[in-house]
Amino acid sequence: MAQLIDGKAISMQIKNELKEEVADLKEKGICPCLAVIQVGNDPASSVYVNNKKKACAYIGIESLSYELEETISQETLLSIIDELNHNEMVHGILVQLPLPKHMEEEAIIKAISPEKDVDGFHPETVGNMCIGSKGFLPCTPAGVIQLLKRSNVDISGKECVVVGRSNIVGKPMAILLLRENGTVTIAHSKTKDLKEVTRRADILVAAVGKPKFITAEYVKEGAVVIDVGIHRKEDGKLCGDVDFDDVSKKVSAITPVPGGVGPMTIAMLMNNCVQTVR
Ligand code: GUN
């Protein structure tokens, strides 16, 4: 049976480290503050946003909550972001995605000051990540790196395959694995003979967006498998992009869903918030 990479426990360890750091900062009169903006009331987004606010409260980070009507204009949202960019009390700004269809996500992401871009989505932040400069790292990929490091999985020199090429996960994931000296392949829906590619992986990161897509046939014996997907099944339970029961029999280590990558995304967001005042 594979080693279970426990994202819940590792994220708790990180949050506790941050809690101590914030307590020290507060003694010096410094308190990080995150503005969390949600437009509309998509139920999944509401769960994520609430979890982010709860994590702030646990660590001692102040959070400001903006719950905006689905119908507000892009201009109104831009003016709120502009105000927060100039507010010295606010260190981080997070706009929960996806946004309503009448808004251009790219324009909103670009409006957030790179100094407050705790999601790590601004093109300037992405550029810094690519060239290895200091700056915020995108939360989910950074969380995956922490999961691997804190589970003593060495990345250097390993064959790493990322399935998925989104701006939020796949692309930055590949860059961060490369920064750790992995030999990285990005596979996607147009990849020929996907199984042949994924079976080369020592470390396989699944960010496909399809429930239980990665079965045992896609993995090499003894590989490490990280599941970034999250889907709600008809029975109400959650599952990932990986068929856990099938794949876990064949690999050396695997993340569960829930309790794998999900809690790490929030822990790394909290880390970025603390980084704004470090
Ligand atoms: N929607 C899904 N994941 C994320 C995330 O990491 N940040 C934001 N802002 N929205 C998301």
Short mmCIF file of C-alpha atoms and ligand atoms in Angstrom, two decimals:
data_model
loop_
_atom_site.label_atom_id
_atom_site.label_comp_id
_atom_site.label_asym_id
_atom_site.label_seq_id
_atom_site.Cartn_x
_atom_site.Cartn_y
_atom_site.Cartn_z
CA MET A 1 0.00 0.00 0.00
CA ALA A 2 1.25 3.45 -0.93
CA GLN A 3 2.33 6.11 1.56
CA LEU A 4 -0.52 8.55 2.03
CA ILE A 5 0.68 12.14 1.62
CA ASP A 6 -1.40 13.86 4.25
CA GLY A 7 -2.14 17.40 3.07
CA LYS A 8 -4.36 18.09 6.03
CA ALA A 9 -1.57 17.35 8.53
CA ILE A 10 1.15 19.12 6.51
CA SER A 11 -1.03 22.20 5.98
CA MET A 12 -1.74 22.30 9.72
CA GLN A 13 2.00 22.18 10.41
CA ILE A 14 2.52 25.16 8.06
CA LYS A 15 -0.41 27.09 9.55
CA ASN A 16 0.98 26.55 13.05
CA GLU A 17 4.41 27.84 11.94
CA LEU A 18 2.70 30.91 10.45
CA LYS A 19 0.61 31.43 13.58
CA GLU A 20 3.81 31.70 15.64
CA GLU A 21 5.36 34.07 13.12
CA VAL A 22 2.27 36.29 13.14
CA ALA A 23 2.24 36.36 16.95
CA ASP A 24 5.86 37.63 16.84
CA LEU A 25 4.97 40.21 14.19
CA LYS A 26 2.04 41.43 16.25
CA GLU A 27 4.38 42.06 19.19
CA LYS A 28 6.20 44.44 16.87
CA GLY A 29 2.90 46.09 15.99
CA ILE A 30 2.62 44.48 12.54
CA CYS A 31 -0.54 42.64 11.47
CA PRO A 32 -1.01 41.27 7.96
CA CYS A 33 -4.41 42.03 6.45
CA LEU A 34 -6.03 40.22 3.51
CA ALA A 35 -8.98 41.59 1.51
CA VAL A 36 -11.12 38.75 0.16
CA ILE A 37 -13.50 39.62 -2.67
CA GLN A 38 -16.26 37.33 -3.88
CA VAL A 39 -18.56 38.37 -6.71
CA GLY A 40 -21.88 36.49 -6.75
CA ASN A 41 -22.63 33.45 -4.63
CA ASP A 42 -21.39 30.38 -6.45
CA PRO A 43 -21.65 27.71 -3.72
CA ALA A 44 -18.19 26.18 -4.35
CA SER A 45 -16.59 29.64 -4.27
CA SER A 46 -18.40 30.43 -1.02
CA VAL A 47 -16.90 27.30 0.57
CA TYR A 48 -13.38 28.24 -0.60
CA VAL A 49 -13.74 31.86 0.51
CA ASN A 50 -15.03 30.83 3.93
CA ASN A 51 -12.15 28.39 4.36
CA LYS A 52 -9.70 31.17 3.50
CA LYS A 53 -11.27 33.53 6.04
CA LYS A 54 -11.23 30.79 8.69
CA ALA A 55 -7.55 30.13 8.04
CA CYS A 56 -6.84 33.86 8.43
CA ALA A 57 -8.64 33.87 11.79
CA TYR A 58 -6.73 30.78 12.95
CA ILE A 59 -3.33 32.28 12.11
CA GLY A 60 -4.15 35.77 13.33
CA ILE A 61 -4.26 37.44 9.92
CA GLU A 62 -6.90 40.12 9.67
CA SER A 63 -9.37 39.62 6.83
CA LEU A 64 -11.70 42.08 5.16
CA SER A 65 -14.64 40.52 3.41
CA TYR A 66 -16.22 41.93 0.24
CA GLU A 67 -19.33 40.03 -0.82
CA LEU A 68 -20.46 41.70 -4.02
CA GLU A 69 -23.60 41.23 -6.07
CA GLU A 70 -23.27 39.03 -9.16
CA THR A 71 -24.53 41.98 -11.26
CA ILE A 72 -22.02 44.65 -10.23
CA SER A 73 -20.14 46.17 -13.13
CA GLN A 74 -16.51 45.48 -13.93
CA GLU A 75 -15.83 49.19 -13.35
CA THR A 76 -17.18 49.00 -9.81
CA LEU A 77 -14.99 46.00 -9.07
CA LEU A 78 -11.97 47.77 -10.59
CA SER A 79 -12.60 50.83 -8.42
CA ILE A 80 -12.78 48.65 -5.27
CA ILE A 81 -9.48 47.01 -6.23
CA ASP A 82 -7.94 50.43 -6.88
CA GLU A 83 -9.01 51.62 -3.44
CA LEU A 84 -7.55 48.48 -1.81
CA ASN A 85 -4.32 48.89 -3.80
CA HIS A 86 -3.91 52.32 -2.19
CA ASN A 87 -5.03 51.31 1.30
CA GLU A 88 -1.89 50.90 3.42
CA MET A 89 -3.72 48.78 5.98
CA VAL A 90 -4.36 46.11 3.34
CA HIS A 91 -1.40 43.88 2.45
CA GLY A 92 -3.02 41.25 0.22
CA ILE A 93 -5.94 41.26 -2.23
CA LEU A 94 -7.70 38.10 -3.38
CA VAL A 95 -10.48 38.04 -5.96
CA GLN A 96 -12.08 34.60 -5.95
CA LEU A 97 -12.35 33.06 -9.41
CA PRO A 98 -14.31 32.32 -11.53
CA LEU A 99 -15.88 35.73 -12.05
CA PRO A 100 -19.31 36.29 -13.63
CA LYS A 101 -19.33 36.05 -17.43
CA HIS A 102 -19.68 39.81 -17.98
CA MET A 103 -16.24 40.41 -16.46
CA GLU A 104 -12.83 39.92 -18.04
CA GLU A 105 -10.79 37.88 -15.60
CA GLU A 106 -7.51 39.03 -17.10
CA ALA A 107 -8.34 42.72 -16.62
CA ILE A 108 -9.25 42.11 -12.99
CA ILE A 109 -6.10 40.09 -12.28
CA LYS A 110 -3.95 42.79 -13.89
CA ALA A 111 -5.63 45.50 -11.79
CA ILE A 112 -4.35 44.00 -8.51
CA SER A 113 -1.08 45.60 -7.47
CA PRO A 114 1.73 43.01 -7.82
CA GLU A 115 2.83 43.90 -4.26
CA LYS A 116 -0.55 42.66 -2.99
CA ASP A 117 -1.00 39.77 -5.44
CA VAL A 118 -1.12 36.95 -2.88
CA ASP A 119 -2.73 34.57 -5.42
CA GLY A 120 0.32 34.96 -7.66
CA PHE A 121 -1.77 35.42 -10.81
CA HIS A 122 -0.57 38.86 -12.02
CA PRO A 123 1.62 38.65 -15.16
CA GLU A 124 4.45 40.43 -13.31
CA THR A 125 4.28 37.85 -10.51
CA VAL A 126 4.21 35.02 -13.05
CA GLY A 127 7.22 36.52 -14.85
CA ASN A 128 9.20 36.74 -11.60
CA MET A 129 8.36 33.12 -10.83
CA CYS A 130 9.54 32.04 -14.29
CA ILE A 131 12.93 33.76 -13.98
CA GLY A 132 13.38 32.68 -10.36
CA SER A 133 13.13 36.20 -8.89
CA LYS A 134 11.69 36.83 -5.46
CA GLY A 135 7.93 37.17 -5.29
CA PHE A 136 4.69 35.42 -4.51
CA LEU A 137 4.32 31.85 -5.72
CA PRO A 138 0.91 30.62 -6.96
CA CYS A 139 -0.72 28.80 -4.06
CA THR A 140 -1.70 25.40 -5.47
CA PRO A 141 1.60 24.65 -7.26
CA ALA A 142 3.59 25.98 -4.27
CA GLY A 143 1.48 23.73 -2.04
CA VAL A 144 2.36 20.70 -4.18
CA ILE A 145 6.09 21.49 -3.86
CA GLN A 146 5.70 21.75 -0.06
CA LEU A 147 3.81 18.43 0.04
CA LEU A 148 6.67 16.73 -1.82
CA LYS A 149 9.43 18.37 0.23
CA ARG A 150 7.80 17.74 3.58
CA SER A 151 7.16 14.10 2.60
CA ASN A 152 10.88 13.73 1.74
CA VAL A 153 10.25 13.22 -1.98
CA ASP A 154 13.34 14.43 -3.80
CA ILE A 155 12.45 16.31 -7.01
CA SER A 156 15.94 16.95 -8.38
CA GLY A 157 16.67 14.91 -11.50
CA LYS A 158 13.28 13.16 -11.44
CA GLU A 159 10.97 12.72 -14.41
CA CYS A 160 8.01 14.96 -13.56
CA VAL A 161 4.87 14.90 -15.69
CA VAL A 162 2.15 17.50 -15.20
CA VAL A 163 -1.16 16.65 -16.87
CA GLY A 164 -2.98 19.94 -17.53
CA ARG A 165 -1.80 23.34 -18.76
CA SER A 166 -4.00 25.90 -17.01
CA ASN A 167 -2.55 29.26 -16.01
CA ILE A 168 -3.46 28.62 -12.36
CA VAL A 169 -2.07 25.10 -11.96
CA GLY A 170 -0.47 23.26 -14.90
CA LYS A 171 1.89 25.90 -16.29
CA PRO A 172 3.16 27.30 -12.95
CA MET A 173 3.40 23.74 -11.57
CA ALA A 174 5.79 22.84 -14.38
CA ILE A 175 7.91 25.94 -13.70
CA LEU A 176 8.16 25.23 -9.96
CA LEU A 177 9.15 21.59 -10.58
CA LEU A 178 11.77 22.86 -13.02
CA ARG A 179 13.05 25.29 -10.37
CA GLU A 180 13.55 22.23 -8.15
CA ASN A 181 15.64 20.64 -10.92
CA GLY A 182 13.00 18.18 -12.09
CA THR A 183 12.96 17.05 -15.74
CA VAL A 184 9.52 18.32 -16.63
CA THR A 185 6.93 17.40 -19.25
CA ILE A 186 3.56 19.11 -19.61
CA ALA A 187 0.94 16.80 -21.08
CA HIS A 188 -2.55 17.91 -22.11
CA SER A 189 -5.65 16.99 -24.08
CA LYS A 190 -3.77 17.03 -27.40
CA THR A 191 -0.86 14.91 -26.18
CA LYS A 192 -0.38 11.80 -28.32
CA ASP A 193 -0.27 8.55 -26.38
CA LEU A 194 -0.83 10.19 -23.01
CA LYS A 195 -0.38 6.92 -21.14
CA GLU A 196 3.08 6.45 -22.59
CA VAL A 197 4.01 9.94 -21.35
CA THR A 198 2.49 9.65 -17.88
CA ARG A 199 4.02 6.19 -17.38
CA ARG A 200 7.46 7.81 -17.61
CA ALA A 201 6.77 9.91 -14.54
CA ASP A 202 8.56 9.45 -11.23
CA ILE A 203 6.34 12.29 -10.03
CA LEU A 204 2.93 12.66 -11.70
CA VAL A 205 0.80 15.73 -11.04
CA ALA A 206 -2.79 15.35 -12.22
CA ALA A 207 -4.57 18.62 -12.97
CA VAL A 208 -6.83 17.31 -15.71
CA GLY A 209 -10.23 18.45 -14.50
CA LYS A 210 -11.91 15.07 -15.10
CA PRO A 211 -13.02 12.83 -12.22
CA LYS A 212 -10.95 9.62 -11.76
CA PHE A 213 -9.31 10.13 -15.17
CA ILE A 214 -5.91 8.77 -14.09
CA THR A 215 -6.19 5.02 -13.60
CA ALA A 216 -3.44 2.47 -12.81
CA GLU A 217 -2.68 2.13 -16.54
CA TYR A 218 -1.39 5.73 -16.57
CA VAL A 219 1.20 5.31 -13.82
CA LYS A 220 4.55 3.64 -13.37
CA GLU A 221 5.04 1.20 -10.54
CA GLY A 222 6.42 3.09 -7.52
CA ALA A 223 5.65 6.60 -8.83
CA VAL A 224 4.57 9.50 -6.60
CA VAL A 225 1.12 10.78 -7.58
CA ILE A 226 -0.26 14.20 -6.67
CA ASP A 227 -3.96 14.79 -7.36
CA VAL A 228 -4.95 18.43 -7.85
CA GLY A 229 -8.51 17.70 -9.01
CA ILE A 230 -11.62 18.04 -6.92
CA HIS A 231 -15.07 16.92 -8.06
CA ARG A 232 -18.35 16.26 -6.31
CA LYS A 233 -19.81 12.88 -7.23
CA GLU A 234 -23.53 12.16 -7.54
CA ASP A 235 -23.52 10.63 -4.05
CA GLY A 236 -22.27 13.96 -2.68
CA LYS A 237 -18.77 12.66 -1.90
CA LEU A 238 -15.60 14.26 -3.27
CA CYS A 239 -13.11 12.65 -5.63
CA GLY A 240 -10.05 13.80 -7.56
CA ASP A 241 -8.64 13.43 -11.07
CA VAL A 242 -7.02 10.18 -9.93
CA ASP A 243 -8.85 6.90 -9.41
CA PHE A 244 -7.44 6.56 -5.89
CA ASP A 245 -8.42 2.95 -5.19
CA ASP A 246 -6.96 1.73 -8.48
CA VAL A 247 -3.77 3.86 -8.51
CA SER A 248 -2.84 3.58 -4.83
CA LYS A 249 -2.15 -0.17 -5.25
CA LYS A 250 0.63 0.53 -7.74
CA VAL A 251 2.42 3.70 -6.55
CA SER A 252 4.81 4.50 -3.69
CA ALA A 253 3.01 7.64 -2.47
CA ILE A 254 -0.26 9.42 -3.29
CA THR A 255 -2.38 12.34 -2.10
CA PRO A 256 -6.01 11.71 -1.15
CA VAL A 257 -9.01 13.86 -2.14
CA PRO A 258 -10.16 15.46 0.08
CA GLY A 259 -7.24 16.10 2.43
CA GLY A 260 -4.41 16.32 -0.11
CA VAL A 261 -3.66 19.37 -2.22
CA GLY A 262 -6.80 21.36 -1.23
CA PRO A 263 -5.74 22.36 2.28
CA MET A 264 -2.22 23.12 1.02
CA THR A 265 -3.55 25.80 -1.37
CA ILE A 266 -4.96 27.68 1.60
CA ALA A 267 -1.82 27.20 3.72
CA MET A 268 0.31 28.66 0.91
CA LEU A 269 -2.10 31.58 0.50
CA MET A 270 -1.62 32.26 4.20
CA ASN A 271 2.15 32.04 3.70
CA ASN A 272 1.90 34.64 0.92
CA CYS A 273 -0.13 36.92 3.21
CA VAL A 274 2.56 36.71 5.91
CA GLN A 275 5.23 37.24 3.25
CA THR A 276 3.73 40.69 2.51
CA VAL A 277 4.97 41.91 5.91
CA ARG A 278 8.10 39.76 6.39
N1 GUN B 1 -10.56 29.67 -7.86
C1 GUN B 1 -10.06 28.41 -7.85
N2 GUN B 1 -8.83 28.40 -7.29
C2 GUN B 1 -8.55 29.67 -6.95
C3 GUN B 1 -7.43 30.29 -6.32
O1 GUN B 1 -6.41 29.67 -5.98
N3 GUN B 1 -7.53 31.63 -6.13
C4 GUN B 1 -8.61 32.34 -6.53
N4 GUN B 1 -8.61 33.66 -6.31
N5 GUN B 1 -9.67 31.80 -7.11
C5 GUN B 1 -9.62 30.46 -7.31
#
